[in-house]
mmCIF file of C-alpha atoms and ligand atoms in Angstrom:
data_model
loop_
_atom_site.group_PDB
_atom_site.id
_atom_site.type_symbol
_atom_site.label_atom_id
_atom_site.label_comp_id
_atom_site.label_asym_id
_atom_site.label_seq_id
_atom_site.Cartn_x
_atom_site.Cartn_y
_atom_site.Cartn_z
ATOM 1 C CA MET A 82 21.718 16.595 14.963
ATOM 2 C CA TYR A 83 21.281 13.074 16.361
ATOM 3 C CA ASP A 84 23.687 10.901 18.364
ATOM 4 C CA ALA A 85 26.354 9.064 16.399
ATOM 5 C CA ALA A 86 24.631 6.602 14.058
ATOM 6 C CA PRO A 87 24.684 2.974 15.223
ATOM 7 C CA GLU A 88 25.911 0.172 12.963
ATOM 8 C CA PRO A 89 23.558 -0.122 9.976
ATOM 9 C CA ALA A 90 21.214 -3.111 9.940
ATOM 10 C CA ARG A 91 22.540 -5.962 7.758
ATOM 11 C CA ALA A 92 19.626 -8.414 7.920
ATOM 12 C CA TRP A 93 16.042 -8.540 9.136
ATOM 13 C CA ARG A 94 15.550 -11.526 11.430
ATOM 14 C CA LEU A 95 12.278 -13.357 11.359
ATOM 15 C CA ARG A 96 11.690 -16.792 12.801
ATOM 16 C CA GLY A 97 14.885 -18.567 11.917
ATOM 17 C CA ARG A 98 15.230 -16.706 8.620
ATOM 18 C CA GLN A 99 17.467 -13.758 7.852
ATOM 19 C CA LEU A 100 16.485 -11.434 5.026
ATOM 20 C CA PRO A 101 19.736 -9.733 3.929
ATOM 21 C CA LEU A 102 19.377 -5.979 3.584
ATOM 22 C CA ASP A 103 22.216 -5.401 1.127
ATOM 23 C CA ARG A 104 19.633 -5.115 -1.653
ATOM 24 C CA PRO A 105 16.130 -3.620 -1.559
ATOM 25 C CA LEU A 106 13.311 -5.954 -0.571
ATOM 26 C CA VAL A 107 9.800 -5.832 -1.995
ATOM 27 C CA ALA A 108 6.901 -6.705 0.319
ATOM 28 C CA GLY A 109 3.790 -7.502 -1.714
ATOM 29 C CA ILE A 110 0.520 -6.239 -0.210
ATOM 30 C CA LEU A 111 -2.330 -8.704 0.167
ATOM 31 C CA ASN A 112 -5.459 -7.045 1.495
ATOM 32 C CA VAL A 113 -8.088 -9.623 2.432
ATOM 33 C CA THR A 114 -10.617 -6.847 2.931
ATOM 34 C CA PRO A 115 -13.825 -5.609 1.316
ATOM 35 C CA ASP A 116 -12.871 -1.958 1.822
ATOM 36 C CA SER A 117 -9.137 -1.178 1.387
ATOM 37 C CA PHE A 118 -8.580 2.153 -0.287
ATOM 38 C CA SER A 119 -7.191 0.909 -3.602
ATOM 39 C CA ASP A 120 -7.931 -2.818 -3.913
ATOM 40 C CA GLY A 121 -10.793 -3.406 -1.450
ATOM 41 C CA GLY A 122 -12.867 -6.467 -2.422
ATOM 42 C CA ARG A 123 -10.477 -7.793 -5.089
ATOM 43 C CA PHE A 124 -8.893 -10.429 -2.843
ATOM 44 C CA PHE A 125 -11.593 -10.800 -0.178
ATOM 45 C CA GLU A 126 -12.461 -14.315 -1.269
ATOM 46 C CA PRO A 127 -9.740 -16.730 0.065
ATOM 47 C CA GLY A 128 -9.190 -18.423 -3.311
ATOM 48 C CA SER A 129 -8.447 -15.141 -5.066
ATOM 49 C CA ALA A 130 -6.210 -13.999 -2.177
ATOM 50 C CA ILE A 131 -4.183 -17.219 -2.347
ATOM 51 C CA ALA A 132 -3.859 -16.951 -6.132
ATOM 52 C CA ARG A 133 -2.711 -13.329 -5.813
ATOM 53 C CA ALA A 134 -0.103 -14.354 -3.199
ATOM 54 C CA TRP A 135 1.471 -16.871 -5.582
ATOM 55 C CA GLU A 136 1.310 -14.352 -8.400
ATOM 56 C CA MET A 137 3.242 -11.808 -6.317
ATOM 57 C CA VAL A 138 5.877 -14.420 -5.499
ATOM 58 C CA ALA A 139 6.234 -15.143 -9.237
ATOM 59 C CA GLU A 140 6.597 -11.386 -9.780
ATOM 60 C CA GLY A 141 9.548 -11.354 -7.408
ATOM 61 C CA ALA A 142 8.136 -10.402 -3.988
ATOM 62 C CA HIS A 143 10.641 -11.138 -1.220
ATOM 63 C CA LEU A 144 7.881 -11.308 1.387
ATOM 64 C CA LEU A 145 4.137 -10.725 1.612
ATOM 65 C CA ASP A 146 2.254 -8.479 4.013
ATOM 66 C CA VAL A 147 -1.228 -9.888 4.613
ATOM 67 C CA GLY A 148 -3.883 -7.749 6.276
ATOM 68 C CA ALA A 149 -7.606 -8.167 6.945
ATOM 69 C CA GLU A 150 -8.476 -4.791 8.478
ATOM 70 C CA SER A 151 -8.399 -1.668 6.336
ATOM 71 C CA THR A 152 -6.531 1.244 7.898
ATOM 72 C CA ARG A 153 -7.625 3.783 5.283
ATOM 73 C CA PRO A 154 -8.461 7.216 6.717
ATOM 74 C CA GLY A 155 -11.816 7.109 8.515
ATOM 75 C CA ALA A 156 -11.971 3.284 8.728
ATOM 76 C CA GLU A 157 -13.875 1.824 11.684
ATOM 77 C CA PRO A 158 -12.048 -0.788 13.811
ATOM 78 C CA LEU A 159 -12.785 -4.461 13.222
ATOM 79 C CA GLY A 160 -13.386 -7.121 15.926
ATOM 80 C CA ALA A 161 -10.580 -9.661 16.458
ATOM 81 C CA GLU A 162 -12.825 -12.627 15.526
ATOM 82 C CA THR A 163 -13.900 -11.069 12.230
ATOM 83 C CA GLU A 164 -10.313 -10.150 11.412
ATOM 84 C CA TRP A 165 -9.078 -13.663 12.189
ATOM 85 C CA ASN A 166 -11.913 -15.332 10.240
ATOM 86 C CA ARG A 167 -10.763 -13.423 7.170
ATOM 87 C CA LEU A 168 -7.080 -14.258 7.670
ATOM 88 C CA ARG A 169 -7.318 -17.901 8.715
ATOM 89 C CA PRO A 170 -8.225 -19.572 5.399
ATOM 90 C CA VAL A 171 -5.652 -17.474 3.561
ATOM 91 C CA LEU A 172 -2.768 -18.190 5.947
ATOM 92 C CA GLU A 173 -3.707 -21.868 6.086
ATOM 93 C CA GLY A 174 -3.742 -21.964 2.283
ATOM 94 C CA LEU A 175 -0.286 -20.402 2.065
ATOM 95 C CA GLN A 176 1.672 -22.922 4.147
ATOM 96 C CA ASP A 177 3.909 -23.805 1.201
ATOM 97 C CA LEU A 178 4.689 -20.243 0.176
ATOM 98 C CA PRO A 179 8.467 -19.944 -0.295
ATOM 99 C CA VAL A 180 8.666 -16.386 1.083
ATOM 100 C CA PRO A 181 7.940 -15.156 4.621
ATOM 101 C CA ILE A 182 4.578 -13.620 5.504
ATOM 102 C CA SER A 183 4.050 -10.682 7.800
ATOM 103 C CA VAL A 184 0.604 -10.110 9.219
ATOM 104 C CA ASP A 185 -0.678 -6.545 9.293
ATOM 105 C CA THR A 186 -2.521 -6.378 12.611
ATOM 106 C CA THR A 187 -2.598 -4.392 15.843
ATOM 107 C CA LYS A 188 -4.306 -7.136 17.864
ATOM 108 C CA LEU A 189 -2.560 -9.660 20.109
ATOM 109 C CA GLN A 190 -5.078 -12.486 19.586
ATOM 110 C CA VAL A 191 -4.859 -12.136 15.809
ATOM 111 C CA ALA A 192 -1.051 -11.964 15.789
ATOM 112 C CA GLU A 193 -0.777 -15.022 18.085
ATOM 113 C CA ARG A 194 -2.965 -17.119 15.815
ATOM 114 C CA ALA A 195 -1.233 -15.843 12.681
ATOM 115 C CA LEU A 196 2.178 -16.886 14.045
ATOM 116 C CA GLU A 197 0.726 -20.308 14.920
ATOM 117 C CA ALA A 198 -0.544 -20.527 11.335
ATOM 118 C CA GLY A 199 2.957 -19.913 10.000
ATOM 119 C CA ALA A 200 3.389 -16.131 9.702
ATOM 120 C CA SER A 201 6.957 -14.937 10.316
ATOM 121 C CA ALA A 202 6.445 -11.295 11.272
ATOM 122 C CA ILE A 203 3.970 -8.839 12.792
ATOM 123 C CA ASN A 204 3.400 -5.503 11.094
ATOM 124 C CA ASP A 205 1.901 -3.238 13.779
ATOM 125 C CA VAL A 206 0.666 0.053 12.314
ATOM 126 C CA SER A 207 -0.008 1.347 15.841
ATOM 127 C CA GLY A 208 3.699 1.115 16.758
ATOM 128 C CA LEU A 209 2.907 -0.861 19.962
ATOM 129 C CA ARG A 210 0.306 1.676 21.125
ATOM 130 C CA GLY A 211 -2.540 -0.777 20.399
ATOM 131 C CA ASP A 212 -1.118 -3.639 22.443
ATOM 132 C CA PRO A 213 2.479 -3.489 23.711
ATOM 133 C CA ARG A 214 2.317 -7.249 24.372
ATOM 134 C CA LEU A 215 2.899 -7.709 20.631
ATOM 135 C CA ALA A 216 6.567 -7.062 21.394
ATOM 136 C CA GLU A 217 6.734 -9.952 23.913
ATOM 137 C CA LEU A 218 4.949 -12.177 21.412
ATOM 138 C CA ALA A 219 7.500 -11.324 18.716
ATOM 139 C CA ALA A 220 10.359 -11.857 21.184
ATOM 140 C CA ARG A 221 9.041 -15.280 22.318
ATOM 141 C CA ASN A 222 8.685 -16.474 18.728
ATOM 142 C CA GLY A 223 11.764 -14.828 17.258
ATOM 143 C CA ALA A 224 9.340 -13.189 14.820
ATOM 144 C CA GLY A 225 10.006 -10.023 12.877
ATOM 145 C CA LEU A 226 8.229 -6.907 14.146
ATOM 146 C CA VAL A 227 7.486 -3.708 12.237
ATOM 147 C CA VAL A 228 6.664 -0.680 14.383
ATOM 148 C CA MET A 229 4.981 2.065 12.371
ATOM 149 C CA HIS A 230 4.214 5.671 13.245
ATOM 150 C CA MET A 231 0.601 6.786 13.144
ATOM 151 C CA ARG A 232 -1.038 9.757 14.785
ATOM 152 C CA GLY A 233 -4.256 8.692 16.585
ATOM 153 C CA THR A 234 -6.255 5.929 14.926
ATOM 154 C CA PRO A 235 -7.305 5.412 11.300
ATOM 155 C CA ARG A 236 -10.678 6.984 12.199
ATOM 156 C CA THR A 237 -9.111 10.191 13.530
ATOM 157 C CA MET A 238 -5.641 10.378 12.026
ATOM 158 C CA GLN A 239 -6.336 12.930 9.308
ATOM 159 C CA ASP A 240 -8.125 15.346 11.723
ATOM 160 C CA ASP A 241 -4.881 17.112 12.577
ATOM 161 C CA THR A 242 -1.859 16.698 10.335
ATOM 162 C CA HIS A 243 0.205 19.613 11.627
ATOM 163 C CA TYR A 244 3.638 18.921 13.127
ATOM 164 C CA ASP A 245 6.245 21.462 14.192
ATOM 165 C CA ASP A 246 8.969 19.003 13.193
ATOM 166 C CA ILE A 247 7.496 15.956 11.480
ATOM 167 C CA VAL A 248 10.754 14.068 11.002
ATOM 168 C CA GLY A 249 11.926 14.713 14.579
ATOM 169 C CA GLU A 250 8.545 13.600 16.032
ATOM 170 C CA VAL A 251 8.292 10.474 13.897
ATOM 171 C CA ARG A 252 11.905 9.560 14.579
ATOM 172 C CA SER A 253 11.531 9.929 18.368
ATOM 173 C CA PHE A 254 8.339 7.888 18.317
ATOM 174 C CA LEU A 255 10.021 5.084 16.359
ATOM 175 C CA GLU A 256 13.072 5.187 18.593
ATOM 176 C CA ARG A 257 10.842 4.795 21.678
ATOM 177 C CA ALA A 258 8.747 2.016 20.124
ATOM 178 C CA ARG A 259 11.888 0.174 19.110
ATOM 179 C CA ARG A 260 13.318 0.519 22.618
ATOM 180 C CA THR A 261 10.069 -0.880 24.070
ATOM 181 C CA ALA A 262 10.409 -3.887 21.744
ATOM 182 C CA LEU A 263 14.048 -4.438 22.740
ATOM 183 C CA GLU A 264 13.143 -4.197 26.435
ATOM 184 C CA ALA A 265 10.484 -6.858 25.834
ATOM 185 C CA GLY A 266 13.235 -9.183 24.611
ATOM 186 C CA CYS A 267 13.374 -8.652 20.847
ATOM 187 C CA ALA A 268 16.821 -8.710 19.246
ATOM 188 C CA PRO A 269 17.798 -5.488 17.439
ATOM 189 C CA GLY A 270 17.738 -7.214 14.029
ATOM 190 C CA GLN A 271 14.120 -8.302 14.580
ATOM 191 C CA VAL A 272 12.596 -4.825 14.889
ATOM 192 C CA ALA A 273 11.980 -2.755 11.759
ATOM 193 C CA VAL A 274 10.687 0.830 11.772
ATOM 194 C CA ASP A 275 8.294 2.555 9.362
ATOM 195 C CA PRO A 276 7.434 6.285 9.193
ATOM 196 C CA GLY A 277 3.810 5.491 8.267
ATOM 197 C CA LEU A 278 3.254 7.456 5.093
ATOM 198 C CA GLY A 279 -0.357 8.616 4.924
ATOM 199 C CA PHE A 280 -1.112 7.904 8.583
ATOM 200 C CA GLY A 281 -1.974 11.307 10.054
ATOM 201 C CA LYS A 282 0.205 13.319 7.664
ATOM 202 C CA SER A 283 -0.425 15.996 5.062
ATOM 203 C CA ALA A 284 0.786 15.526 1.482
ATOM 204 C CA ARG A 285 3.669 17.856 2.246
ATOM 205 C CA GLY A 286 4.469 15.977 5.464
ATOM 206 C CA ASN A 287 4.697 12.681 3.555
ATOM 207 C CA LEU A 288 7.035 14.251 1.006
ATOM 208 C CA GLU A 289 9.219 15.666 3.762
ATOM 209 C CA LEU A 290 9.409 12.267 5.484
ATOM 210 C CA LEU A 291 10.541 10.697 2.219
ATOM 211 C CA ALA A 292 13.020 13.494 1.511
ATOM 212 C CA ARG A 293 14.584 13.105 4.961
ATOM 213 C CA LEU A 294 14.248 9.336 5.338
ATOM 214 C CA ASP A 295 17.994 9.073 5.961
ATOM 215 C CA GLU A 296 17.303 10.584 9.394
ATOM 216 C CA ILE A 297 14.953 7.668 10.179
ATOM 217 C CA ALA A 298 17.478 5.210 8.721
ATOM 218 C CA SER A 299 20.118 6.594 11.075
ATOM 219 C CA LEU A 300 18.316 4.732 13.893
ATOM 220 C CA GLY A 301 20.173 1.667 12.562
ATOM 221 C CA ALA A 302 17.026 -0.489 12.250
ATOM 222 C CA PRO A 303 15.685 -2.113 9.098
ATOM 223 C CA VAL A 304 13.439 0.543 7.497
ATOM 224 C CA TRP A 305 10.064 -0.248 5.896
ATOM 225 C CA VAL A 306 8.211 2.293 3.837
ATOM 226 C CA GLY A 307 4.735 2.102 2.273
ATOM 227 C CA PRO A 308 4.056 4.777 -0.356
ATOM 228 C CA SER A 309 2.035 2.499 -2.658
ATOM 229 C CA ARG A 310 -0.828 4.331 -4.451
ATOM 230 C CA LYS A 311 -1.247 6.698 -1.496
ATOM 231 C CA SER A 312 -3.036 10.013 -1.756
ATOM 232 C CA PHE A 313 0.078 12.218 -1.425
ATOM 233 C CA ILE A 314 1.091 10.792 -4.823
ATOM 234 C CA GLY A 315 -2.345 11.650 -6.180
ATOM 235 C CA HIS A 316 -1.987 15.129 -4.689
ATOM 236 C CA VAL A 317 1.234 15.829 -6.591
ATOM 237 C CA LEU A 318 0.215 14.130 -9.846
ATOM 238 C CA ASP A 319 -3.531 14.843 -9.739
ATOM 239 C CA ALA A 320 -4.145 11.113 -10.239
ATOM 240 C CA GLY A 321 -6.616 8.605 -8.779
ATOM 241 C CA PRO A 322 -5.493 5.416 -6.955
ATOM 242 C CA ASP A 323 -5.415 3.414 -10.219
ATOM 243 C CA ASP A 324 -3.112 5.942 -11.880
ATOM 244 C CA ARG A 325 -0.374 6.176 -9.257
ATOM 245 C CA LEU A 326 2.039 3.490 -10.421
ATOM 246 C CA ALA A 327 4.692 5.838 -11.814
ATOM 247 C CA GLY A 328 4.441 7.947 -8.668
ATOM 248 C CA THR A 329 4.704 4.841 -6.496
ATOM 249 C CA ILE A 330 7.858 3.737 -8.319
ATOM 250 C CA ALA A 331 9.408 7.191 -7.982
ATOM 251 C CA ALA A 332 8.626 7.234 -4.242
ATOM 252 C CA CYS A 333 10.124 3.750 -3.767
ATOM 253 C CA LEU A 334 13.319 4.687 -5.583
ATOM 254 C CA ALA A 335 13.627 7.903 -3.579
ATOM 255 C CA ALA A 336 13.099 5.963 -0.348
ATOM 256 C CA ILE A 337 15.685 3.290 -1.152
ATOM 257 C CA ARG A 338 18.210 5.957 -2.115
ATOM 258 C CA ARG A 339 17.733 7.492 1.340
ATOM 259 C CA GLY A 340 18.197 4.273 3.297
ATOM 260 C CA ALA A 341 14.908 2.299 3.184
ATOM 261 C CA HIS A 342 15.305 -1.482 3.046
ATOM 262 C CA VAL A 343 11.764 -2.771 2.418
ATOM 263 C CA VAL A 344 9.138 -1.197 0.161
ATOM 264 C CA ARG A 345 5.543 -2.320 0.766
ATOM 265 C CA VAL A 346 3.704 -2.216 -2.565
ATOM 266 C CA HIS A 347 0.674 -3.488 -4.471
ATOM 267 C CA ASP A 348 2.436 -3.565 -7.878
ATOM 268 C CA VAL A 349 5.271 -5.990 -7.258
ATOM 269 C CA ARG A 350 6.675 -6.592 -10.730
ATOM 270 C CA PRO A 351 7.135 -2.990 -11.919
ATOM 271 C CA VAL A 352 8.577 -1.872 -8.594
ATOM 272 C CA ARG A 353 10.982 -4.801 -8.406
ATOM 273 C CA GLU A 354 12.133 -4.169 -11.975
ATOM 274 C CA ALA A 355 12.686 -0.463 -11.317
ATOM 275 C CA LEU A 356 14.720 -1.288 -8.214
ATOM 276 C CA GLU A 357 16.745 -3.904 -10.055
ATOM 277 C CA LEU A 358 17.613 -1.533 -12.882
ATOM 278 C CA THR A 359 18.581 1.237 -10.477
ATOM 279 C CA ARG A 360 20.846 -1.184 -8.646
ATOM 280 C CA ALA A 361 22.447 -2.324 -11.918
ATOM 281 C CA ILE A 362 23.172 1.316 -12.821
ATOM 282 C CA ASP A 363 24.539 2.104 -9.368
ATOM 283 C CA ARG A 364 26.870 -0.895 -9.555
ATOM 284 C CA ALA A 365 27.979 -0.323 -13.160
ATOM 285 C CA PRO A 366 31.042 1.859 -12.476
ATOM 286 C CA ALA A 367 32.459 -0.678 -10.013
ATOM 287 C CA THR A 368 31.692 -3.576 -12.367
ATOM 288 C CA ALA A 369 33.316 -1.777 -15.317
ATOM 289 C CA GLU A 370 36.377 -1.030 -13.200
ATOM 290 C CA ALA A 371 36.650 -4.670 -12.078
ATOM 291 C CA GLY A 372 36.341 -5.939 -15.667
ATOM 292 C CA ARG A 373 39.125 -3.737 -17.003
HETATM 293 N N1 LIG B 11 0.079 1.233 4.877
HETATM 294 C C1 LIG B 11 -1.131 0.632 4.899
HETATM 295 C C2 LIG B 11 -1.350 -0.511 5.687
HETATM 296 N N2 LIG B 11 -0.339 -1.046 6.416
HETATM 297 N N3 LIG B 11 1.904 -1.018 7.120
HETATM 298 C C3 LIG B 11 3.116 -0.447 7.117
HETATM 299 N N4 LIG B 11 4.130 -0.975 7.851
HETATM 300 N N5 LIG B 11 3.380 0.685 6.389
HETATM 301 C C4 LIG B 11 2.405 1.277 5.629
HETATM 302 O O1 LIG B 11 2.685 2.333 4.999
HETATM 303 C C5 LIG B 11 1.105 0.703 5.610
HETATM 304 C C6 LIG B 11 0.884 -0.472 6.387
HETATM 305 C C7 LIG B 11 -2.256 1.207 4.100
HETATM 306 O O2 LIG B 11 -2.259 0.720 2.791
HETATM 307 P P1 LIG B 11 -3.187 -0.458 2.225
HETATM 308 O O3 LIG B 11 -2.905 -1.737 2.923
HETATM 309 O O4 LIG B 11 -3.027 -0.518 0.763
HETATM 310 O O5 LIG B 11 -4.663 0.025 2.484
HETATM 311 P P2 LIG B 11 -5.749 -0.336 3.589
HETATM 312 O O6 LIG B 11 -5.215 0.034 4.922
HETATM 313 O O7 LIG B 11 -6.947 0.498 3.193
HETATM 314 O O8 LIG B 11 -6.030 -1.813 3.513
#
């Protein structure tokens, strides 16, 4: 269906660090926002955000994704100054964090300052449609870059969620965005791709993207996926955002099985434990054989 698959990604490169991709990575979500869809307001105050960051590291997060602008459906865009004023005290307070930080932003000025303040990666939910110069910035700094698929903007993305071929469209978009990043000077191992669950997709579309994630993984890039507490889980389970943990874990396991490398989640400990147990089971036959 697609051209021969390139070599699979072995590590995600971000500012002098290499995160090996031979085991699943958990990115803990830190929303420094008053209005995120599931945890808005909980970590808006810098002190509580910093405490939550350390808590997620203790729970086993391999990296943290820090954002200050909600991208929930219908959200209005935020000015760069307001976004940066929310992020600054948190990033400055996390200088000693032992794990890398990605900053969830679509804005060049915010990403530039975040990298200066020690962030290691840029998570761009617009997939370089907001500001393609983010790719040059990542290239110049050797920073990680996540390009995510979204239809339209958070304000409009749920207006039309019909696709003739959702996986084909998302895959081509990510392939193009990745190429743009490589042309701007990023190394292949720097650029991760993300299908953007919940960003301009129906519940069924999100399920199909998860079911066929191996087709996204065949691009050969590190694959991020963010199912955490999202409404497609609520749609299947008839559960509100606070009751979607089991569904989130199931979605993460399904994604990893189909080639995802990084799962972006709010509930770090239970997801990490589920992934660890699955890995132990998957490795058991080989281990038993070796011990014989
Ligand atoms: N989802 C959200 C935000 N950023 N980034 C990537 N790469 N992938 C995702 O799926 C993704 C993302 C939305 O979730 P959340 O941060 O919990 O909510 P909000 O945007 O309301 O702050």
